[in-house]
Structures are given as structure tokens and as C-alpha cells.
Coordinates of C-alpha atoms in Angstrom, one line a residue:
M21 CA -12.1 27.9 -10.9
L22 CA -13.5 24.3 -11.5
M23 CA -12.2 21.3 -11.9
R24 CA -12.6 17.0 -12.5
A25 CA -12.8 14.9 -9.6
V26 CA -14.6 11.5 -8.8
R27 CA -16.8 12.8 -6.0
V28 CA -18.9 9.4 -3.9
L29 CA -23.1 10.7 -3.1
Q30 CA -23.5 7.1 -2.0
F31 CA -22.1 3.8 -0.3
G32 CA -22.5 1.1 -3.0
G33 CA -20.3 -0.7 -5.1
P34 CA -17.5 0.2 -8.2
D35 CA -20.4 2.1 -10.0
V36 CA -21.3 5.1 -7.0
L37 CA -17.9 6.2 -8.3
K38 CA -18.8 9.7 -10.7
L39 CA -16.8 12.0 -12.2
H40 CA -18.2 15.4 -12.3
S41 CA -16.4 18.5 -14.1
D42 CA -17.7 21.3 -11.7
V43 CA -16.1 20.8 -8.7
P44 CA -14.5 23.9 -7.3
V45 CA -10.5 23.7 -6.6
P46 CA -9.9 23.4 -3.0
N47 CA -8.2 26.7 -1.0
P48 CA -5.3 25.6 1.0
E49 CA -6.1 27.0 5.1
D50 CA -3.1 27.0 7.1
N51 CA -0.9 24.9 7.0
Q52 CA -1.8 23.5 3.8
V53 CA -0.7 23.3 0.4
L54 CA -3.0 22.7 -2.9
I55 CA -1.2 20.0 -5.3
K56 CA -1.9 20.2 -9.2
V57 CA -2.5 16.0 -9.0
H58 CA -0.3 14.3 -11.7
A59 CA -1.0 10.8 -10.2
C60 CA -3.1 9.2 -7.6
G61 CA -2.2 5.9 -6.2
I62 CA -5.7 3.3 -6.2
N63 CA -5.9 1.4 -3.1
P64 CA -7.7 -1.6 -1.7
V65 CA -8.9 0.7 1.6
E66 CA -10.2 2.7 -0.6
T67 CA -12.7 0.4 -2.5
Y68 CA -13.4 -1.2 1.7
I69 CA -14.6 3.1 2.6
R70 CA -16.9 3.3 -0.9
T71 CA -19.3 0.3 0.0
G72 CA -19.9 1.9 3.5
S73 CA -18.8 -0.8 5.6
Y74 CA -15.2 0.1 7.1
L75 CA -14.7 1.2 10.5
R76 CA -14.0 4.9 8.6
K77 CA -17.1 6.2 7.3
P78 CA -16.1 9.6 5.8
A79 CA -19.6 12.3 5.1
L80 CA -21.0 12.2 2.3
P81 CA -20.4 13.4 -0.5
Y82 CA -16.4 12.9 -0.8
T83 CA -13.8 11.8 -3.3
P84 CA -11.5 9.1 -2.3
G85 CA -7.5 8.8 -2.5
S86 CA -4.7 9.7 0.0
D87 CA -1.6 9.1 -2.6
V88 CA -1.5 11.9 -5.1
A89 CA 2.2 12.9 -6.6
G90 CA 1.9 16.2 -8.1
V91 CA 3.2 19.9 -8.1
I92 CA 2.6 22.3 -5.3
E93 CA 0.4 25.4 -6.8
S94 CA -0.2 27.0 -3.8
I95 CA 0.4 27.0 0.2
G96 CA -1.5 28.5 3.6
K97 CA -0.4 30.3 5.6
G98 CA 2.2 28.7 7.9
V99 CA 3.6 26.3 5.6
A100 CA 7.6 27.1 5.0
T101 CA 8.9 23.7 3.6
F102 CA 7.6 23.6 0.0
K103 CA 7.1 26.8 -2.4
K104 CA 5.0 26.5 -5.3
G105 CA 6.8 24.2 -8.2
D106 CA 8.0 21.8 -5.6
R107 CA 7.8 18.2 -7.0
V108 CA 6.1 16.6 -4.0
F109 CA 4.2 13.2 -2.8
T110 CA 1.7 12.7 -0.3
T111 CA 0.4 9.6 2.6
S112 CA -2.7 11.5 2.8
T113 CA -5.4 14.3 1.8
V114 CA -7.7 16.8 3.2
T115 CA -9.7 16.7 -0.1
G116 CA -9.7 13.3 -1.8
G117 CA -6.9 13.0 -4.8
Y118 CA -8.7 11.5 -7.0
A119 CA -9.2 14.9 -8.8
E120 CA -7.1 17.7 -11.0
Y121 CA -6.2 19.3 -7.5
A122 CA -5.8 17.7 -3.6
T123 CA -5.5 19.8 -0.2
A124 CA -3.1 18.2 1.8
S125 CA -2.3 18.7 5.6
V126 CA 1.9 20.1 5.0
H127 CA 2.7 17.1 7.8
A128 CA 1.5 14.5 4.9
V129 CA 3.7 15.5 2.4
Y130 CA 7.2 14.6 1.2
P131 CA 9.3 15.9 -1.9
L132 CA 9.5 13.4 -4.5
P133 CA 13.1 12.9 -6.0
D134 CA 14.2 13.6 -9.3
N135 CA 14.8 10.6 -10.2
L136 CA 11.1 9.0 -9.5
S137 CA 8.3 9.5 -11.7
F138 CA 4.8 11.1 -10.9
K139 CA 3.3 7.7 -11.4
Q140 CA 6.1 6.3 -9.0
G141 CA 5.7 9.4 -6.5
A142 CA 1.6 7.7 -6.4
A143 CA 2.9 4.7 -5.8
I144 CA 4.3 5.2 -2.4
G145 CA 1.8 6.4 0.2
I146 CA 0.1 3.4 1.6
P147 CA 2.2 0.9 -0.2
Y148 CA 5.8 2.0 1.5
F149 CA 3.9 2.9 4.8
T150 CA 2.2 -0.3 5.4
A151 CA 5.2 -2.3 4.6
Y152 CA 7.5 -0.1 6.8
R153 CA 4.5 -0.2 10.0
A154 CA 4.3 -4.3 9.2
L155 CA 7.8 -5.3 9.2
F156 CA 9.2 -3.0 11.8
K157 CA 6.2 -1.7 14.3
R158 CA 4.3 -4.8 14.2
A159 CA 6.4 -8.0 13.2
Q160 CA 9.6 -6.3 15.1
V161 CA 11.3 -8.2 12.2
K162 CA 15.2 -8.7 12.6
P163 CA 18.3 -8.9 10.0
G164 CA 18.9 -12.4 8.8
E165 CA 15.2 -13.7 9.9
R166 CA 13.3 -15.4 7.0
V167 CA 10.4 -13.2 5.8
L168 CA 7.2 -14.7 3.5
V169 CA 5.8 -12.0 1.4
H170 CA 2.4 -13.6 1.0
G171 CA 1.2 -11.7 -2.7
A172 CA 4.1 -10.1 -3.0
S173 CA 3.6 -9.0 -6.7
G174 CA 1.1 -5.8 -5.6
G175 CA 1.6 -2.6 -4.5
V176 CA 2.1 -3.3 -0.8
G177 CA 3.8 -6.6 -1.8
I178 CA 6.3 -4.9 -4.2
A179 CA 6.9 -2.4 -1.6
T180 CA 7.3 -5.1 1.4
C181 CA 9.9 -7.4 -0.7
Q182 CA 12.3 -4.0 -1.2
V183 CA 12.2 -2.8 2.7
A184 CA 12.8 -6.4 3.9
R185 CA 15.4 -6.9 1.8
A186 CA 16.9 -3.9 2.3
Y187 CA 17.1 -4.3 5.8
G188 CA 18.8 -7.4 5.7
T189 CA 16.4 -10.3 5.8
K190 CA 15.2 -13.4 3.7
V191 CA 12.8 -12.6 1.3
F192 CA 10.7 -15.2 0.2
G193 CA 7.7 -14.2 -1.9
T194 CA 4.6 -15.6 -3.8
A195 CA 2.6 -14.5 -7.0
G196 CA 0.0 -16.8 -8.9
T197 CA 1.5 -15.8 -12.7
A198 CA 4.9 -16.3 -14.5
E199 CA 5.1 -12.7 -14.7
G200 CA 4.3 -11.7 -11.1
M201 CA 6.8 -14.3 -10.1
S202 CA 9.3 -12.4 -12.2
L203 CA 8.4 -9.1 -10.4
V204 CA 8.9 -10.4 -7.4
L205 CA 12.3 -11.6 -8.0
Q206 CA 13.3 -8.5 -9.2
N207 CA 12.4 -6.1 -6.7
G208 CA 14.1 -8.0 -3.7
A209 CA 12.6 -11.3 -3.4
H210 CA 15.5 -14.2 -2.8
E211 CA 13.0 -16.6 -4.0
V212 CA 9.5 -16.7 -5.6
F213 CA 6.5 -19.2 -5.4
N214 CA 3.5 -20.0 -7.4
H215 CA 0.6 -19.7 -4.7
R216 CA -1.8 -21.1 -7.6
E217 CA 0.0 -24.4 -7.3
D218 CA -1.3 -27.3 -4.8
N219 CA 2.0 -27.9 -3.1
Y220 CA 3.3 -24.8 -2.5
I221 CA 3.4 -24.8 1.1
N222 CA 5.6 -27.7 1.1
K223 CA 8.4 -25.9 -1.4
I224 CA 8.4 -22.8 1.1
K225 CA 9.1 -25.1 3.9
D226 CA 11.9 -27.1 1.8
A227 CA 13.4 -23.8 1.0
T228 CA 13.8 -22.8 4.6
G229 CA 15.3 -26.3 5.5
G230 CA 12.3 -27.4 7.4
Q231 CA 12.6 -24.5 9.9
G232 CA 10.1 -22.5 8.8
V233 CA 9.3 -18.0 8.4
D234 CA 10.2 -16.3 11.1
V235 CA 7.4 -13.7 9.7
I236 CA 4.7 -13.8 6.6
I237 CA 3.3 -10.4 5.9
E238 CA 0.0 -11.6 4.8
M239 CA -2.4 -9.7 2.1
L240 CA -5.1 -12.1 1.8
S241 CA -5.9 -13.6 5.0
N242 CA -9.2 -15.1 4.3
I243 CA -7.7 -17.4 2.0
N244 CA -4.3 -18.2 3.4
L245 CA -4.0 -17.9 7.5
S246 CA -4.7 -21.1 8.1
N247 CA -1.8 -22.7 6.0
D248 CA 0.3 -19.5 7.6
L249 CA 0.3 -20.8 10.8
Q250 CA 1.4 -24.3 9.3
L251 CA 4.6 -22.3 7.6
L252 CA 5.7 -20.0 10.5
S253 CA 8.7 -21.0 12.8
Y254 CA 8.7 -21.0 16.8
G255 CA 7.9 -17.9 18.2
G256 CA 6.5 -17.0 14.4
R257 CA 4.5 -14.1 13.2
V258 CA 1.5 -13.5 10.5
I259 CA 1.2 -9.8 9.7
V260 CA -2.5 -9.5 8.7
V261 CA -2.5 -6.6 6.0
G262 CA -5.3 -7.6 4.3
A263 CA -8.6 -9.4 4.5
R264 CA -11.8 -9.8 2.6
G265 CA -14.0 -11.8 4.5
P266 CA -13.6 -14.8 7.4
V267 CA -11.6 -17.8 7.7
E268 CA -11.5 -20.6 9.7
I269 CA -8.4 -21.2 12.0
H270 CA -7.8 -23.7 14.3
P271 CA -5.9 -21.9 17.2
R272 CA -4.3 -24.8 18.6
D273 CA -1.9 -24.1 15.5
T274 CA -0.7 -21.4 16.8
M275 CA 0.1 -23.5 20.5
A276 CA 3.1 -25.6 20.1
K277 CA 5.5 -22.5 18.1
E278 CA 4.3 -20.2 20.6
S279 CA 2.8 -18.2 17.3
S280 CA 1.5 -14.7 16.7
I281 CA -1.7 -13.2 14.7
I282 CA -1.0 -9.5 14.7
G283 CA -3.5 -6.8 12.9
V284 CA -1.4 -3.6 11.1
A285 CA -3.4 -0.5 10.2
L286 CA -2.2 2.9 8.8
F287 CA -4.5 4.8 10.3
S288 CA -3.2 3.8 13.9
A289 CA 0.4 5.2 13.2
T290 CA 1.3 8.1 15.7
K291 CA 2.8 11.4 14.8
E292 CA 6.4 10.0 15.8
D293 CA 5.7 6.9 13.4
W294 CA 5.1 8.5 10.8
Q295 CA 7.9 10.6 11.2
E296 CA 10.3 7.2 11.2
S297 CA 8.7 5.3 8.6
A298 CA 9.5 8.7 6.4
A299 CA 12.9 8.7 7.5
A300 CA 13.3 5.1 6.8
L301 CA 11.8 5.7 3.4
L302 CA 13.2 8.9 2.7
A303 CA 16.4 7.3 2.9
G304 CA 15.7 4.2 0.6
M305 CA 14.9 6.7 -2.4
E306 CA 18.5 8.4 -1.7
V307 CA 20.1 5.4 -1.7
G308 CA 17.8 3.6 -4.8
W309 CA 16.4 0.8 -2.7
L310 CA 13.1 2.2 -2.9
N311 CA 11.8 2.2 -6.3
P312 CA 7.8 1.4 -7.3
L313 CA 6.9 -0.4 -10.0
V314 CA 3.6 1.1 -11.2
G315 CA 1.1 -1.2 -12.7
P316 CA -2.1 -1.1 -14.4
E317 CA -2.9 3.2 -15.6
Y318 CA -6.0 4.7 -15.2
P319 CA -7.8 8.5 -16.4
L320 CA -10.5 9.0 -13.7
E321 CA -12.9 8.6 -16.2
R322 CA -12.6 4.4 -15.5
A323 CA -12.3 5.0 -11.6
P324 CA -15.5 2.4 -11.7
Q325 CA -13.8 -0.3 -13.9
A326 CA -10.4 0.5 -11.5
H327 CA -11.9 -0.4 -8.7
E328 CA -13.6 -3.6 -10.0
D329 CA -9.7 -4.5 -11.3
L330 CA -8.6 -4.3 -8.4
L331 CA -10.5 -6.3 -6.3
H332 CA -11.0 -8.9 -9.2
S333 CA -7.8 -8.7 -10.8
R334 CA -5.7 -12.3 -10.7
G335 CA -2.4 -11.9 -10.5
A336 CA -1.6 -8.5 -9.3
S337 CA 1.6 -6.4 -11.0
G338 CA 2.9 -4.0 -9.5
K339 CA 0.6 -0.5 -8.2
M340 CA -2.6 0.6 -9.8
V341 CA -2.4 4.7 -10.4
F342 CA -4.9 7.3 -11.8
V343 CA -2.8 9.6 -14.3
I344 CA -4.2 12.7 -14.0

């Protein structure tokens, strides 16, 4: 049986994403499931991996994509938790998610509640597990602290606002468009600021009564890191989720407030980290605060355009997904 899948034969720009219609449907091995993919999330890390400049390089050729949502088509030996027909989402795949079918190890597969669509299911994986790891494993945020989500209208940003609000923090967000600002407010932020305004840093300071924010979840550290250090309270932490280049800061800006700059990488999570995050997030789905916001939608044919848009879109709004 053959399927359509995006294949990368060489590292490079978005144009190396080629849709093939003659790719064999993979068979699930032991402790794996085969998923008929209905939607797949499009994540910034996939654009870095595609260039060949990222820490992890897959063997060529490969199919990108980790966050799929769909229906179990078949199961391999040793799988007892799922059966054919179950609605699921994943946090990683074995064979790649930009495809009509994908295999995944059973430990990376979770039930998708009926109240969430497949498109929403494809928006859970990297965004929400990154948000949880950034807030609780790296920032060690506590209820009552002030959290600024810098670049809050994209997939990880919306997820972070929802998680931070659910756990009792005071949430500030930034976005670059009126639409984005509105979405940030609707998804957990107490206040939102336009990061295209010249004086927005002062407005955030004023909103904290001059005390600053305790935690900044930073999506674009190569632009914002120096400003972030001015915004922190004593003992404040900047959590670096995204960067697209180098940045110059003055180390002295970390000294007076004993502030920290901390990186986050989801692939560093342990098995126990994944289990903890999953328990918290699945509970969020049950209660209702975890409600992914789907943004631009693409067919697989437009994979190069999707990667282009992901890197150059001004004013993100929700999670980009492939609908298959």
C-alpha cells in the first residue's frame, strides 16, 4: 500500500520539501502503532532540522513532523493501551508526520478527547509539552508569580498562556497585531502589549507596579533578550524557547537582580518528565482549560510555503497545521 508523504532528500531551504505519492505505508513494529493522520502540527524546530544546521540531524531521506492527530489504523505486538479506531495525538513519530500514515512508539501516543478536533490534537505536542517544561521544569514558576509570554500569539505562546493561567500566575503577553493581542487575551493573559510599540517595555514595567516580571518565556531571544533583562524582578528568570540568531547583552544586567537566562529543549526531557507533563496536560483537557488555537491550515502540497510562512509571518495567530 502506498501513501503521500513529504520527503527531504537533501538539507536546504523550504524547496527541499517534496511531496511524493509513492511512499510505502509503514508497518508498526513491536510497541508501535500505525496512525491514519488527519492533521499534523508544523513546528519551528522542523525548519531548523530541514536546513541541516540543527543539533540533531536525521538520516536522509526523511519525512518531517512529530505532532500528528488521527485514528489508530493498526497496532504492533505488545500494545495493550490502544486499539484500531482510537482517536489519538502524538508527541513524536518514528516515520514522520507530514504524511497520510505514520508510526509512533506507544509511549509517545495519547488519547485525544472527543471535545478536541484532529486539528487541535495536532497543536498539542511540542507547544504544550514545551510550555509545561519551560514553566515548571526550567523556570520552576509558582502560583502568584508574574509571567510574561514574549510572542504569545503563536502555538507555544498560546499554550503557555493557558498553562500559566491555569496554575495561578499573573500572565502578561505580547503580540504584534490587534488580532494577535485579542487572541492572547482570550487564551489566558490578564494583560497584553503590542511589542511593535516603541515604549511597550515601559508599559509592562508600569503594569507590574515597577516590580518587574518574575519569569519571561521568550520565543525570539535574538531580538528581545537584552530588553528582557531590564524587565525582570529580583531573582527573575528568562526562559529561552526560541532564537533565530545571535544577540548582544551586557552580563552586568544579570548581576544586580541575580537574574538567570535558562534554555529549554524538549528533547532533553526524561521519561519521567514526559509522564509528569502528560498527566498535567491530559487533566487540562478533561477540565477544559487546554484548548488549542488552530491558526493557518495547509495541505501537504504546500509544505514549502508553510515553512516559508512559519519563518517570515508577522503576527502569528495560533498553531500552523497540515490538514490531511
